[in-house]
Short mmCIF file of N, CA and C in Angstrom, two decimals:
data_model
loop_
_atom_site.label_atom_id
_atom_site.label_comp_id
_atom_site.label_asym_id
_atom_site.label_seq_id
_atom_site.Cartn_x
_atom_site.Cartn_y
_atom_site.Cartn_z
N UNK A 765 -9.79 -1.95 9.64
CA UNK A 765 -9.02 -0.51 10.76
C UNK A 765 -7.59 -1.23 9.56
N UNK A 766 -6.74 -2.63 10.14
CA UNK A 766 -5.52 -3.37 9.55
C UNK A 766 -4.95 -2.32 8.25
N UNK A 767 -6.06 -2.27 7.55
CA UNK A 767 -5.56 -2.18 5.82
C UNK A 767 -5.21 -1.07 6.58
N UNK A 768 -5.71 0.25 6.21
CA UNK A 768 -5.20 0.86 7.30
C UNK A 768 -4.14 1.25 7.70
N UNK A 769 -4.02 0.66 8.73
CA UNK A 769 -2.48 0.79 9.45
C UNK A 769 -1.35 0.12 8.29
N UNK A 770 -1.90 -0.60 8.80
CA UNK A 770 -0.60 -1.41 7.25
C UNK A 770 -0.26 -0.63 6.53
N UNK A 771 -1.27 0.80 5.56
CA UNK A 771 -0.87 0.89 4.13
C UNK A 771 -0.68 2.65 4.22
N UNK A 772 -1.00 2.78 6.16
CA UNK A 772 -0.22 3.62 6.77
C UNK A 772 1.41 3.73 6.80
N UNK A 773 1.24 2.50 7.24
CA UNK A 773 3.21 2.14 7.86
C UNK A 773 3.59 1.84 6.19
N UNK A 774 2.71 1.33 5.31
CA UNK A 774 4.09 1.69 3.50
C UNK A 774 4.18 2.41 3.87
N UNK A 775 2.99 3.59 3.23
CA UNK A 775 3.49 4.59 2.34
C UNK A 775 4.37 5.78 3.36
N UNK A 776 4.96 5.66 5.44
CA UNK A 776 5.88 5.75 5.48
C UNK A 776 7.08 5.82 5.47
N UNK A 777 6.79 4.22 5.56
CA UNK A 777 8.22 3.08 5.22
C UNK A 777 8.66 4.18 3.81
N UNK A 778 7.76 3.88 2.92
CA UNK A 778 8.37 4.43 1.11
C UNK A 778 8.51 5.65 1.28
N UNK A 779 8.19 6.04 1.64
CA UNK A 779 9.09 8.35 1.54
C UNK A 779 9.68 8.45 2.72
N UNK A 780 10.34 7.30 3.59
CA UNK A 780 11.78 7.46 3.87
C UNK A 780 12.92 6.89 3.85
N UNK A 781 12.56 6.30 2.47
CA UNK A 781 13.00 5.52 1.38
C UNK A 781 14.18 6.40 0.20
N UNK A 782 11.87 6.86 -0.28
CA UNK A 782 12.46 8.23 -1.62
C UNK A 782 12.17 8.99 -1.52
N UNK A 783 12.28 10.18 -2.31
CA UNK A 783 11.42 11.31 -2.78
C UNK A 783 10.94 10.84 -3.45
N UNK A 784 9.43 11.08 -3.32
CA UNK A 784 8.57 11.41 -4.53
C UNK A 784 7.91 13.40 -4.68
N UNK A 785 7.17 13.72 -5.89
CA UNK A 785 7.15 14.50 -6.10
C UNK A 785 5.22 13.96 -5.57
N UNK A 786 4.94 15.52 -5.73
CA UNK A 786 3.27 16.20 -5.34
C UNK A 786 2.46 15.59 -5.86
N UNK A 787 3.26 15.22 -7.29
CA UNK A 787 2.31 15.10 -8.29
C UNK A 787 2.01 12.97 -7.99
N UNK A 788 2.69 12.39 -7.84
CA UNK A 788 2.82 11.24 -7.97
C UNK A 788 2.91 10.71 -6.41
N UNK A 789 2.09 11.25 -5.43
CA UNK A 789 2.29 11.92 -3.83
C UNK A 789 0.75 10.42 -3.88
N UNK A 790 -0.27 11.02 -4.63
CA UNK A 790 -1.72 10.42 -4.26
C UNK A 790 -0.77 8.22 -5.05
N UNK A 791 -0.27 8.41 -6.00
CA UNK A 791 -0.22 7.59 -7.18
C UNK A 791 0.71 6.37 -5.37
N UNK A 792 1.80 7.31 -4.31
CA UNK A 792 1.59 6.61 -3.21
C UNK A 792 1.09 5.22 -3.55
N UNK A 793 -0.36 6.57 -2.29
CA UNK A 793 -0.88 6.41 -1.51
C UNK A 793 -1.85 5.04 -1.58
N UNK A 794 -2.22 5.21 -3.24
CA UNK A 794 -3.42 3.94 -4.14
C UNK A 794 -2.83 2.62 -3.41
N UNK A 795 -1.42 2.72 -4.61
CA UNK A 795 0.09 1.83 -4.30
C UNK A 795 -0.14 0.65 -3.14
N UNK A 796 0.05 1.92 -1.65
CA UNK A 796 0.29 1.35 -0.75
C UNK A 796 -0.89 0.75 -0.51
N UNK A 797 -1.86 1.33 -0.89
CA UNK A 797 -3.51 1.05 -0.68
C UNK A 797 -3.30 -0.47 -1.07
N UNK A 798 -3.51 -0.88 -2.39
CA UNK A 798 -3.77 -1.72 -2.80
C UNK A 798 -3.03 -3.11 -2.12
N UNK A 799 -1.46 -2.62 -1.72
CA UNK A 799 -0.65 -3.64 -1.09
C UNK A 799 -1.15 -4.35 0.24
N UNK A 800 -2.25 -3.19 0.66
CA UNK A 800 -2.42 -2.96 2.63
C UNK A 800 -3.71 -3.95 2.24
N UNK A 801 -4.79 -3.84 1.56
CA UNK A 801 -5.83 -4.70 1.04
C UNK A 801 -5.88 -6.14 0.14
N UNK A 802 -4.42 -5.95 -0.65
CA UNK A 802 -4.12 -7.81 -0.71
C UNK A 802 -3.08 -8.19 0.17
N UNK A 803 -2.80 -8.25 1.26
CA UNK A 803 -2.28 -8.57 2.36
C UNK A 803 -2.91 -9.07 3.42
N UNK A 804 -4.12 -7.53 3.92
CA UNK A 804 -4.71 -8.04 4.90
C UNK A 804 -6.57 -8.99 4.60
N UNK A 805 -6.33 -8.11 4.05
CA UNK A 805 -8.47 -8.46 2.93
C UNK A 805 -8.64 -10.50 2.32
N UNK A 806 -8.92 -10.32 2.36
CA UNK A 806 -9.89 -11.89 2.24
C UNK A 806 -10.26 -11.35 0.58
N UNK A 807 -10.93 -10.92 0.13
CA UNK A 807 -11.17 -9.97 -1.27
C UNK A 807 -10.70 -9.45 -1.28
N UNK A 808 -9.61 -9.27 -2.12
CA UNK A 808 -8.76 -8.13 -2.47
C UNK A 808 -9.84 -6.76 -4.10
N UNK A 809 -10.32 -5.65 -3.63
CA UNK A 809 -10.74 -5.09 -4.90
C UNK A 809 -10.69 -4.80 -6.23
N UNK A 810 -10.13 -5.45 -7.09
CA UNK A 810 -10.23 -4.96 -8.32
C UNK A 810 -9.68 -3.62 -8.56
N UNK A 811 -8.05 -3.86 -9.44
CA UNK A 811 -7.24 -2.42 -9.85
C UNK A 811 -7.63 -1.34 -10.24
N UNK A 812 -9.45 -1.09 -11.00
CA UNK A 812 -10.04 -0.74 -11.87
C UNK A 812 -10.81 0.47 -10.75
N UNK A 813 -11.07 -0.42 -9.31
CA UNK A 813 -11.48 0.51 -7.91
C UNK A 813 -10.54 1.28 -7.67
N UNK A 814 -9.17 0.93 -7.57
CA UNK A 814 -8.60 1.89 -7.33
C UNK A 814 -8.28 3.37 -8.29
N UNK A 815 -8.03 3.09 -8.98
CA UNK A 815 -8.00 4.33 -10.88
C UNK A 815 -9.73 4.71 -10.30
N UNK A 816 -10.68 4.40 -9.96
CA UNK A 816 -11.75 5.36 -9.83
C UNK A 816 -11.51 6.09 -9.14
N UNK A 817 -11.04 5.19 -7.65
CA UNK A 817 -11.02 6.30 -6.91
C UNK A 817 -9.88 7.05 -7.16
N UNK A 818 -9.17 7.51 -7.44
CA UNK A 818 -8.04 8.32 -8.79
C UNK A 818 -8.90 9.44 -9.79
N UNK A 819 -9.64 9.27 -9.32
CA UNK A 819 -10.54 10.18 -10.37
C UNK A 819 -9.67 9.45 -12.42
N UNK A 820 -9.57 8.17 -11.24
CA UNK A 820 -8.85 8.14 -12.88
C UNK A 820 -7.45 9.09 -13.97
N UNK A 821 -7.13 9.57 -12.65
CA UNK A 821 -6.00 9.95 -13.21
C UNK A 821 -4.54 9.13 -13.60
N UNK A 822 -4.88 8.03 -13.20
CA UNK A 822 -3.62 6.77 -13.87
C UNK A 822 -4.34 5.92 -14.26
N UNK A 823 -3.63 4.61 -15.21
CA UNK A 823 -4.23 3.56 -16.05
C UNK A 823 -3.98 2.34 -14.86
N UNK A 824 -4.75 2.06 -14.89
CA UNK A 824 -3.57 -0.04 -13.95
C UNK A 824 -2.39 -0.58 -14.24
N UNK A 825 -1.48 -0.03 -15.37
CA UNK A 825 -0.53 -0.47 -15.87
C UNK A 825 0.78 0.83 -14.74
N UNK A 826 0.00 1.66 -14.92
CA UNK A 826 0.36 3.02 -14.08
C UNK A 826 1.40 2.34 -12.82
N UNK A 827 -0.50 1.79 -11.96
CA UNK A 827 -0.61 1.56 -10.57
C UNK A 827 -0.35 0.35 -10.20
N UNK A 828 0.05 -0.67 -10.87
CA UNK A 828 0.44 -1.68 -10.77
C UNK A 828 2.07 -2.20 -10.63
N UNK A 829 2.82 -0.47 -11.84
CA UNK A 829 4.14 -1.04 -12.00
C UNK A 829 4.53 0.13 -10.70
N UNK A 830 3.90 0.71 -10.10
CA UNK A 830 4.01 1.75 -8.63
C UNK A 830 4.37 0.12 -7.67
N UNK A 831 3.35 -0.32 -7.54
CA UNK A 831 2.78 -1.56 -6.88
C UNK A 831 4.45 -2.39 -7.10
N UNK A 832 4.39 -2.37 -7.86
CA UNK A 832 6.43 -3.73 -8.09
C UNK A 832 6.77 -2.71 -7.51
N UNK A 833 7.37 -1.64 -7.68
CA UNK A 833 8.52 -0.67 -7.66
C UNK A 833 8.24 0.08 -5.50
N UNK A 834 7.15 -0.13 -5.00
CA UNK A 834 7.26 0.24 -4.16
C UNK A 834 7.43 -1.44 -3.35
N UNK A 835 7.32 -2.32 -4.05
CA UNK A 835 7.98 -4.43 -3.38
C UNK A 835 9.52 -4.04 -3.14
N UNK A 836 10.06 -3.72 -4.65
CA UNK A 836 11.09 -3.90 -4.74
C UNK A 836 11.48 -2.35 -3.78
N UNK A 837 10.89 -1.61 -3.40
CA UNK A 837 12.15 -0.88 -2.02
C UNK A 837 11.98 -0.76 -1.15
N UNK A 838 10.99 -2.12 -0.34
CA UNK A 838 10.49 -2.25 0.85
C UNK A 838 10.86 -3.72 0.79
N UNK A 839 11.69 -4.08 -0.54
CA UNK A 839 12.14 -5.29 0.07
C UNK A 839 11.90 -6.45 0.65
N UNK A 840 10.18 -6.22 -0.46
CA UNK A 840 9.25 -7.11 -0.24
C UNK A 840 8.87 -7.77 1.33
N UNK A 841 9.24 -6.76 2.09
CA UNK A 841 9.32 -6.43 3.63
C UNK A 841 7.61 -5.89 4.08
N UNK A 842 6.24 -5.98 4.15
CA UNK A 842 4.98 -6.14 4.45
C UNK A 842 4.85 -5.78 5.37
N UNK A 843 5.56 -6.77 6.51
CA UNK A 843 4.55 -6.91 7.80
C UNK A 843 5.39 -6.25 9.10
N UNK A 844 5.14 -5.61 9.97
CA UNK A 844 5.49 -4.88 10.78
C UNK A 844 4.22 -5.00 12.73
N UNK A 845 4.78 -4.66 13.39
CA UNK A 845 4.44 -4.75 14.47
C UNK A 845 3.54 -4.22 14.92
N UNK A 846 2.33 -5.04 13.99
CA UNK A 846 1.34 -4.03 15.22
C UNK A 846 0.30 -5.08 15.72
N UNK A 847 0.01 -3.15 16.91
CA UNK A 847 -1.03 -3.71 18.05
C UNK A 847 -2.03 -4.62 18.11
N UNK A 848 -2.30 -4.78 17.42
CA UNK A 848 -4.24 -5.12 17.14
C UNK A 848 -3.37 -6.51 17.35
N UNK A 849 -2.32 -6.87 16.46
CA UNK A 849 -1.72 -8.74 16.70
C UNK A 849 -1.62 -8.61 17.99
N UNK A 850 -1.18 -8.03 19.15
CA UNK A 850 -0.76 -8.85 20.25
C UNK A 850 -1.90 -8.73 20.76
N UNK A 851 -3.06 -7.61 20.78
CA UNK A 851 -3.57 -7.36 21.62
C UNK A 851 -4.85 -9.07 21.65
N UNK A 852 -4.84 -9.30 19.93
CA UNK A 852 -5.59 -10.38 19.81
C UNK A 852 -5.13 -11.79 20.15
N UNK A 853 -3.99 -11.86 20.84
CA UNK A 853 -2.12 -13.51 20.90
C UNK A 853 -3.07 -12.78 22.72
N UNK A 854 -2.81 -11.92 23.45
CA UNK A 854 -3.20 -11.63 23.91
C UNK A 854 -4.81 -11.69 24.43
N UNK A 855 -5.25 -11.30 23.97
CA UNK A 855 -6.57 -12.14 24.54
C UNK A 855 -7.46 -13.13 24.11
#
């Protein structure tokens, strides 16, 4: 669940800073999910899995370029106050 929550947070923060055409919205979601998986998961799925999820609408280089652009727009700030983090510390 942490990966999903972080992915949604990244999408939300990115879309609050940049306007995206409807055609590229899926690419934003893929890039955010790839970043969240790299940040949260122990083993990261490969980029080809993400392009497969998009039915090969984007190639690997385009996805990696979108990932770099999202990191640049977010100033490399991926962490956010996660409620699950606080619950773990309390318990």
